[in-house]
PDB file of C-alpha atoms in Angstrom:
ATOM      1  CA  ALA A  17      -9.877 115.267 134.796  1.00  0.00           C
ATOM      2  CA  GLN A  18      -7.464 115.514 137.639  1.00  0.00           C
ATOM      3  CA  THR A  19      -3.899 114.393 137.106  1.00  0.00           C
ATOM      4  CA  VAL A  20      -1.014 113.929 139.549  1.00  0.00           C
ATOM      5  CA  THR A  21       2.566 113.962 138.324  1.00  0.00           C
ATOM      6  CA  GLN A  22       5.675 112.707 140.048  1.00  0.00           C
ATOM      7  CA  SER A  23       8.518 113.313 137.578  1.00  0.00           C
ATOM      8  CA  GLN A  24      11.393 111.843 139.647  1.00  0.00           C
ATOM      9  CA  PRO A  25      11.264 108.017 139.522  1.00  0.00           C
ATOM     10  CA  GLU A  26      13.986 107.577 142.123  1.00  0.00           C
ATOM     11  CA  MET A  27      15.794 109.442 144.797  1.00  0.00           C
ATOM     12  CA  SER A  28      18.433 108.564 147.363  1.00  0.00           C
ATOM     13  CA  VAL A  29      19.234 110.144 150.736  1.00  0.00           C
ATOM     14  CA  GLN A  30      21.904 109.632 153.317  1.00  0.00           C
ATOM     15  CA  GLU A  31      20.553 108.399 156.725  1.00  0.00           C
ATOM     16  CA  ALA A  32      19.865 111.372 159.085  1.00  0.00           C
ATOM     17  CA  GLU A  33      19.727 113.849 156.219  1.00  0.00           C
ATOM     18  CA  THR A  34      16.679 115.616 154.735  1.00  0.00           C
ATOM     19  CA  VAL A  35      15.099 114.768 151.372  1.00  0.00           C
ATOM     20  CA  THR A  36      12.254 116.381 149.421  1.00  0.00           C
ATOM     21  CA  LEU A  37       9.986 114.514 147.117  1.00  0.00           C
ATOM     22  CA  SER A  38       8.166 116.482 144.462  1.00  0.00           C
ATOM     23  CA  CYS A  39       4.629 116.331 143.143  1.00  0.00           C
ATOM     24  CA  THR A  40       2.539 118.454 140.938  1.00  0.00           C
ATOM     25  CA  TYR A  41      -1.148 118.155 140.131  1.00  0.00           C
ATOM     26  CA  ASP A  42      -3.726 119.557 137.860  1.00  0.00           C
ATOM     27  CA  THR A  43      -7.344 120.319 138.851  1.00  0.00           C
ATOM     28  CA  SER A  44     -10.033 122.882 138.226  1.00  0.00           C
ATOM     29  CA  GLU A  45     -11.480 122.381 141.662  1.00  0.00           C
ATOM     30  CA  SER A  46     -10.854 124.774 144.574  1.00  0.00           C
ATOM     31  CA  ASP A  47     -11.446 122.361 147.378  1.00  0.00           C
ATOM     32  CA  TYR A  48      -9.692 119.050 147.470  1.00  0.00           C
ATOM     33  CA  TYR A  49      -7.333 116.901 149.506  1.00  0.00           C
ATOM     34  CA  LEU A  50      -3.725 115.897 148.783  1.00  0.00           C
ATOM     35  CA  PHE A  51      -1.851 112.916 150.308  1.00  0.00           C
ATOM     36  CA  TRP A  52       1.409 111.272 150.460  1.00  0.00           C
ATOM     37  CA  TYR A  53       1.284 107.443 150.778  1.00  0.00           C
ATOM     38  CA  LYS A  54       4.180 105.161 151.552  1.00  0.00           C
ATOM     39  CA  GLN A  55       4.512 101.684 150.152  1.00  0.00           C
ATOM     40  CA  PRO A  56       7.231  99.704 151.764  1.00  0.00           C
ATOM     41  CA  PRO A  57       8.487  96.376 150.318  1.00  0.00           C
ATOM     42  CA  SER A  58       5.559  94.694 152.114  1.00  0.00           C
ATOM     43  CA  ARG A  59       3.325  96.531 149.565  1.00  0.00           C
ATOM     44  CA  GLN A  60       1.024  97.868 152.344  1.00  0.00           C
ATOM     45  CA  MET A  61      -0.274 101.306 151.503  1.00  0.00           C
ATOM     46  CA  ILE A  62       0.296 103.612 154.457  1.00  0.00           C
ATOM     47  CA  LEU A  63      -0.915 107.124 154.724  1.00  0.00           C
ATOM     48  CA  VAL A  64       1.877 109.491 155.617  1.00  0.00           C
ATOM     49  CA  ILE A  65       0.305 112.906 155.564  1.00  0.00           C
ATOM     50  CA  ARG A  66      -2.680 114.783 154.152  1.00  0.00           C
ATOM     51  CA  GLN A  67      -3.301 118.405 153.225  1.00  0.00           C
ATOM     52  CA  GLU A  68      -6.695 120.104 152.857  1.00  0.00           C
ATOM     53  CA  ALA A  69      -6.463 122.573 149.989  1.00  0.00           C
ATOM     54  CA  TYR A  70      -8.506 125.211 151.865  1.00  0.00           C
ATOM     55  CA  LYS A  71      -5.948 125.217 154.702  1.00  0.00           C
ATOM     56  CA  GLN A  72      -3.116 127.731 154.223  1.00  0.00           C
ATOM     57  CA  GLN A  73      -0.859 126.028 156.863  1.00  0.00           C
ATOM     58  CA  ASN A  74       1.291 123.263 155.616  1.00  0.00           C
ATOM     59  CA  ALA A  75       0.624 119.890 157.327  1.00  0.00           C
ATOM     60  CA  THR A  76       3.259 118.254 159.517  1.00  0.00           C
ATOM     61  CA  GLU A  77       3.489 114.699 161.060  1.00  0.00           C
ATOM     62  CA  ASN A  78       6.591 114.253 163.112  1.00  0.00           C
ATOM     63  CA  ARG A  79       9.522 114.042 160.668  1.00  0.00           C
ATOM     64  CA  PHE A  80       7.225 114.465 157.630  1.00  0.00           C
ATOM     65  CA  SER A  81       6.089 117.877 156.421  1.00  0.00           C
ATOM     66  CA  VAL A  82       4.673 119.219 153.132  1.00  0.00           C
ATOM     67  CA  ASN A  83       5.135 122.382 151.170  1.00  0.00           C
ATOM     68  CA  PHE A  84       1.781 123.082 149.596  1.00  0.00           C
ATOM     69  CA  GLN A  85       1.761 125.778 146.902  1.00  0.00           C
ATOM     70  CA  LYS A  86      -1.843 126.008 145.686  1.00  0.00           C
ATOM     71  CA  ALA A  87      -1.331 128.552 142.963  1.00  0.00           C
ATOM     72  CA  ALA A  88       1.501 126.545 141.603  1.00  0.00           C
ATOM     73  CA  LYS A  89      -0.313 123.316 142.084  1.00  0.00           C
ATOM     74  CA  SER A  90       2.697 121.823 143.829  1.00  0.00           C
ATOM     75  CA  PHE A  91       2.778 119.504 146.809  1.00  0.00           C
ATOM     76  CA  SER A  92       6.191 118.286 148.013  1.00  0.00           C
ATOM     77  CA  LEU A  93       7.031 116.033 150.878  1.00  0.00           C
ATOM     78  CA  LYS A  94       9.984 116.705 153.131  1.00  0.00           C
ATOM     79  CA  ILE A  95      11.407 113.951 155.196  1.00  0.00           C
ATOM     80  CA  SER A  96      13.747 115.123 157.908  1.00  0.00           C
ATOM     81  CA  ASP A  97      16.307 112.991 159.806  1.00  0.00           C
ATOM     82  CA  SER A  98      15.776 110.157 157.248  1.00  0.00           C
ATOM     83  CA  GLN A  99      15.797 106.617 158.680  1.00  0.00           C
ATOM     84  CA  LEU A 100      16.450 103.335 157.044  1.00  0.00           C
ATOM     85  CA  GLY A 101      12.760 102.489 157.551  1.00  0.00           C
ATOM     86  CA  ASP A 102      11.818 105.370 155.338  1.00  0.00           C
ATOM     87  CA  ALA A 103      13.084 103.502 152.264  1.00  0.00           C
ATOM     88  CA  ALA A 104       9.913 102.805 150.230  1.00  0.00           C
ATOM     89  CA  MET A 105       7.898 103.885 147.231  1.00  0.00           C
ATOM     90  CA  TYR A 106       6.069 107.138 147.927  1.00  0.00           C
ATOM     91  CA  PHE A 107       2.911 108.088 146.060  1.00  0.00           C
ATOM     92  CA  CYS A 108       1.330 111.473 145.781  1.00  0.00           C
ATOM     93  CA  ALA A 109      -2.441 111.393 145.556  1.00  0.00           C
ATOM     94  CA  TYR A 110      -5.431 113.618 145.108  1.00  0.00           C
ATOM     95  CA  SER A 111      -9.072 113.317 146.183  1.00  0.00           C
ATOM     96  CA  LEU A 112     -12.177 115.430 146.126  1.00  0.00           C
ATOM     97  CA  PRO A 113     -13.935 115.945 149.519  1.00  0.00           C
ATOM     98  CA  THR A 114     -17.314 114.285 148.741  1.00  0.00           C
ATOM     99  CA  PRO A 115     -18.304 112.159 151.623  1.00  0.00           C
ATOM    100  CA  GLY A 116     -20.632 109.323 150.640  1.00  0.00           C
ATOM    101  CA  ALA A 117     -20.013 109.953 147.009  1.00  0.00           C
ATOM    102  CA  ASN A 118     -16.960 109.101 145.068  1.00  0.00           C
ATOM    103  CA  SER A 119     -13.795 110.212 146.801  1.00  0.00           C
ATOM    104  CA  LYS A 120     -11.513 108.086 144.593  1.00  0.00           C
ATOM    105  CA  LEU A 121      -7.797 108.619 144.976  1.00  0.00           C
ATOM    106  CA  THR A 122      -5.917 109.631 141.920  1.00  0.00           C
ATOM    107  CA  PHE A 123      -2.246 108.648 142.321  1.00  0.00           C
ATOM    108  CA  GLY A 124       0.982 109.676 140.730  1.00  0.00           C
ATOM    109  CA  LYS A 125       3.380 107.149 139.354  1.00  0.00           C
ATOM    110  CA  GLY A 126       5.385 107.080 142.575  1.00  0.00           C
ATOM    111  CA  ILE A 127       8.980 107.643 143.494  1.00  0.00           C
ATOM    112  CA  THR A 128      11.387 105.078 144.958  1.00  0.00           C
ATOM    113  CA  LEU A 129      13.305 106.447 147.896  1.00  0.00           C
ATOM    114  CA  SER A 130      16.447 104.656 149.039  1.00  0.00           C
ATOM    115  CA  VAL A 131      18.212 105.470 152.252  1.00  0.00           C
ATOM    116  CA  ARG A 132      21.973 105.028 152.478  1.00  0.00           C
ATOM    117  CA  PRO A 133      23.350 104.017 155.853  1.00  0.00           C
TER     118      PRO A 133
ATOM    119  CA  ASP B  13      -2.912  96.285 160.408  1.00  0.00           C
ATOM    120  CA  SER B  14      -5.505  98.568 158.772  1.00  0.00           C
ATOM    121  CA  GLY B  15      -8.453  96.428 159.691  1.00  0.00           C
ATOM    122  CA  VAL B  16      -9.291  95.701 156.024  1.00  0.00           C
ATOM    123  CA  THR B  17      -8.803  92.099 154.960  1.00  0.00           C
ATOM    124  CA  GLN B  18      -8.316  90.713 151.457  1.00  0.00           C
ATOM    125  CA  THR B  19      -8.271  87.179 150.381  1.00  0.00           C
ATOM    126  CA  PRO B  20      -6.480  85.428 148.867  1.00  0.00           C
ATOM    127  CA  LYS B  21      -3.013  86.988 149.318  1.00  0.00           C
ATOM    128  CA  HIS B  22      -1.717  85.424 146.153  1.00  0.00           C
ATOM    129  CA  LEU B  23      -3.499  83.929 143.164  1.00  0.00           C
ATOM    130  CA  ILE B  24      -1.905  82.241 140.275  1.00  0.00           C
ATOM    131  CA  THR B  25      -4.020  81.297 137.242  1.00  0.00           C
ATOM    132  CA  ALA B  26      -4.051  80.824 133.514  1.00  0.00           C
ATOM    133  CA  THR B  27      -5.193  82.985 130.728  1.00  0.00           C
ATOM    134  CA  GLY B  28      -8.820  82.792 129.999  1.00  0.00           C
ATOM    135  CA  GLN B  29      -9.776  81.868 133.574  1.00  0.00           C
ATOM    136  CA  ARG B  30     -11.991  83.715 136.002  1.00  0.00           C
ATOM    137  CA  VAL B  31     -11.144  84.641 139.599  1.00  0.00           C
ATOM    138  CA  THR B  32     -12.844  86.339 142.466  1.00  0.00           C
ATOM    139  CA  LEU B  33     -11.079  88.619 144.919  1.00  0.00           C
ATOM    140  CA  ARG B  34     -12.649  89.257 148.267  1.00  0.00           C
ATOM    141  CA  CYS B  35     -12.496  92.298 150.525  1.00  0.00           C
ATOM    142  CA  SER B  36     -13.800  92.799 154.044  1.00  0.00           C
ATOM    143  CA  PRO B  37     -13.883  96.479 155.090  1.00  0.00           C
ATOM    144  CA  ARG B  38     -13.238  97.823 158.562  1.00  0.00           C
ATOM    145  CA  SER B  39     -16.178  97.618 160.946  1.00  0.00           C
ATOM    146  CA  GLY B  40     -18.487 100.527 160.376  1.00  0.00           C
ATOM    147  CA  ASP B  41     -17.036 101.495 156.986  1.00  0.00           C
ATOM    148  CA  LEU B  42     -19.636 101.680 154.188  1.00  0.00           C
ATOM    149  CA  SER B  43     -17.379 102.586 151.292  1.00  0.00           C
ATOM    150  CA  VAL B  44     -15.226 100.086 149.456  1.00  0.00           C
ATOM    151  CA  TYR B  45     -12.914 101.173 146.672  1.00  0.00           C
ATOM    152  CA  TRP B  46     -10.959  98.853 144.411  1.00  0.00           C
ATOM    153  CA  TYR B  47      -7.598  99.826 142.966  1.00  0.00           C
ATOM    154  CA  GLN B  48      -5.226  98.050 140.608  1.00  0.00           C
ATOM    155  CA  GLN B  49      -1.435  98.433 140.773  1.00  0.00           C
ATOM    156  CA  SER B  50       0.485  97.301 137.733  1.00  0.00           C
ATOM    157  CA  LEU B  51       4.043  98.063 136.526  1.00  0.00           C
ATOM    158  CA  ASP B  52       2.890  99.759 133.324  1.00  0.00           C
ATOM    159  CA  GLN B  53      -0.279 101.568 134.624  1.00  0.00           C
ATOM    160  CA  GLY B  54       0.686 102.389 138.131  1.00  0.00           C
ATOM    161  CA  LEU B  55      -2.070 102.630 140.778  1.00  0.00           C
ATOM    162  CA  GLN B  56      -5.524 103.098 139.176  1.00  0.00           C
ATOM    163  CA  PHE B  57      -8.967 103.376 140.649  1.00  0.00           C
ATOM    164  CA  LEU B  58     -11.340 100.725 139.407  1.00  0.00           C
ATOM    165  CA  ILE B  59     -14.650 101.059 141.091  1.00  0.00           C
ATOM    166  CA  HIS B  60     -16.366 102.414 144.266  1.00  0.00           C
ATOM    167  CA  TYR B  61     -19.238 100.946 146.234  1.00  0.00           C
ATOM    168  CA  TYR B  62     -21.095 102.645 148.969  1.00  0.00           C
ATOM    169  CA  ASN B  63     -23.508 100.676 151.192  1.00  0.00           C
ATOM    170  CA  GLY B  64     -24.199  98.137 148.496  1.00  0.00           C
ATOM    171  CA  GLU B  65     -24.595 100.581 145.539  1.00  0.00           C
ATOM    172  CA  GLU B  66     -22.105 101.281 142.877  1.00  0.00           C
ATOM    173  CA  ARG B  67     -21.060 104.955 143.091  1.00  0.00           C
ATOM    174  CA  ALA B  68     -18.387 105.326 140.446  1.00  0.00           C
ATOM    175  CA  LYS B  69     -16.322 103.536 137.885  1.00  0.00           C
ATOM    176  CA  GLY B  70     -12.852 104.238 136.847  1.00  0.00           C
ATOM    177  CA  ASN B  71     -10.672 102.508 134.387  1.00  0.00           C
ATOM    178  CA  ILE B  72     -12.331  99.086 134.884  1.00  0.00           C
ATOM    179  CA  LEU B  73     -12.494  96.714 132.002  1.00  0.00           C
ATOM    180  CA  GLU B  74     -15.758  95.240 130.816  1.00  0.00           C
ATOM    181  CA  ARG B  75     -14.332  91.796 131.801  1.00  0.00           C
ATOM    182  CA  PHE B  76     -14.168  92.955 135.393  1.00  0.00           C
ATOM    183  CA  SER B  77     -17.105  93.405 137.673  1.00  0.00           C
ATOM    184  CA  ALA B  78     -17.721  93.927 141.371  1.00  0.00           C
ATOM    185  CA  GLN B  79     -20.394  93.937 143.935  1.00  0.00           C
ATOM    186  CA  GLN B  80     -20.922  94.845 147.593  1.00  0.00           C
ATOM    187  CA  PHE B  81     -22.972  92.568 149.691  1.00  0.00           C
ATOM    188  CA  PRO B  82     -25.431  93.383 152.546  1.00  0.00           C
ATOM    189  CA  ASP B  83     -22.731  92.507 155.061  1.00  0.00           C
ATOM    190  CA  LEU B  84     -20.686  95.210 153.261  1.00  0.00           C
ATOM    191  CA  HIS B  85     -17.933  92.828 152.008  1.00  0.00           C
ATOM    192  CA  SER B  86     -17.083  93.207 148.416  1.00  0.00           C
ATOM    193  CA  GLU B  87     -15.891  90.948 145.618  1.00  0.00           C
ATOM    194  CA  LEU B  88     -14.143  91.870 142.454  1.00  0.00           C
ATOM    195  CA  ASN B  89     -14.645  89.370 139.602  1.00  0.00           C
ATOM    196  CA  LEU B  90     -12.088  89.207 136.817  1.00  0.00           C
ATOM    197  CA  SER B  91     -12.939  87.037 133.802  1.00  0.00           C
ATOM    198  CA  SER B  92     -11.285  86.038 130.520  1.00  0.00           C
ATOM    199  CA  LEU B  93      -8.025  86.815 132.211  1.00  0.00           C
ATOM    200  CA  GLU B  94      -5.100  88.055 130.096  1.00  0.00           C
ATOM    201  CA  LEU B  95      -1.403  88.300 130.832  1.00  0.00           C
ATOM    202  CA  GLY B  96      -1.760  92.043 131.317  1.00  0.00           C
ATOM    203  CA  ASP B  97      -4.256  91.594 134.159  1.00  0.00           C
ATOM    204  CA  SER B  98      -1.380  90.439 136.390  1.00  0.00           C
ATOM    205  CA  ALA B  99      -1.168  93.071 139.120  1.00  0.00           C
ATOM    206  CA  LEU B 100      -1.700  93.819 142.781  1.00  0.00           C
ATOM    207  CA  TYR B 101      -5.373  94.523 143.537  1.00  0.00           C
ATOM    208  CA  PHE B 102      -6.094  96.649 146.553  1.00  0.00           C
ATOM    209  CA  CYS B 103      -9.329  97.396 148.289  1.00  0.00           C
ATOM    210  CA  ALA B 104      -9.689 100.305 150.654  1.00  0.00           C
ATOM    211  CA  SER B 105     -12.571 101.214 152.895  1.00  0.00           C
ATOM    212  CA  SER B 106     -13.748 104.418 154.520  1.00  0.00           C
ATOM    213  CA  LYS B 107     -16.479 105.519 156.908  1.00  0.00           C
ATOM    214  CA  PRO B 108     -19.346 107.822 155.919  1.00  0.00           C
ATOM    215  CA  GLY B 109     -18.840 111.352 157.057  1.00  0.00           C
ATOM    216  CA  GLY B 110     -20.318 114.790 157.329  1.00  0.00           C
ATOM    217  CA  ALA B 111     -20.278 117.422 154.702  1.00  0.00           C
ATOM    218  CA  ASP B 112     -16.942 118.851 155.847  1.00  0.00           C
ATOM    219  CA  SER B 113     -15.162 115.794 157.082  1.00  0.00           C
ATOM    220  CA  TYR B 114     -12.505 113.820 155.456  1.00  0.00           C
ATOM    221  CA  ASN B 115     -12.925 110.062 155.185  1.00  0.00           C
ATOM    222  CA  GLU B 116      -9.496 108.341 155.161  1.00  0.00           C
ATOM    223  CA  GLN B 117      -9.301 105.333 153.008  1.00  0.00           C
ATOM    224  CA  PHE B 118      -7.682 102.385 154.802  1.00  0.00           C
ATOM    225  CA  PHE B 119      -6.012  99.922 152.424  1.00  0.00           C
ATOM    226  CA  GLY B 120      -6.010  96.137 152.675  1.00  0.00           C
ATOM    227  CA  PRO B 121      -2.799  94.202 152.076  1.00  0.00           C
ATOM    228  CA  GLY B 122      -3.748  93.488 148.481  1.00  0.00           C
ATOM    229  CA  THR B 123      -4.171  90.374 146.399  1.00  0.00           C
ATOM    230  CA  ARG B 124      -1.363  89.628 144.003  1.00  0.00           C
ATOM    231  CA  LEU B 125      -2.700  88.100 140.803  1.00  0.00           C
ATOM    232  CA  THR B 126      -0.399  86.348 138.414  1.00  0.00           C
ATOM    233  CA  VAL B 127      -1.803  85.276 135.068  1.00  0.00           C
ATOM    234  CA  LEU B 128       0.395  82.719 133.235  1.00  0.00           C
TER     235      LEU B 128
END
């Protein structure tokens, strides 16, 4: 079974600084997707970024980028120029690419990020 | 706004009762997933429906059941409720896709269930 581990329950960053959130996962599959979701106080789940395992290039979305290390099964999220609105819980998640079949998301426990003004 | 709607937003009920949570997926989405978010268990997959058919079950209790109707909306039924069932229940929907495409799951706002 696939597992996702986020070992840091909380992190804090100064506004405008950079922070990295860590995630490791375990799978025997070679093709899969990894995601970071943001859950602000409103509780809405928002997709931040995704990475396809077969792609060597790390995904980037504006201030958000990932460091995907497939051999190490590591998938960290870097937030640059942190903003107050980045304060939220962040979940790392895993999914198999099986359209039409079950592409359930397996989530880590999440990390609470606070941003200091 | 993800385009996925869930009703009700909040539900307060007593132990032993039965409730129904409703989810309307985005237009064109055939898949509906249900997830439970609780303090002790985190975010867990419950069940997946695709075009009316159950595709997979996760850590869903026998007291819970779900279905997807011909208009593609889905309902999650929780019965004989216990205090530990208090949680935020999300549904998410996604489109069908080709063999090499990724089908993003769009989450609804969730239903917060409180069992007293």
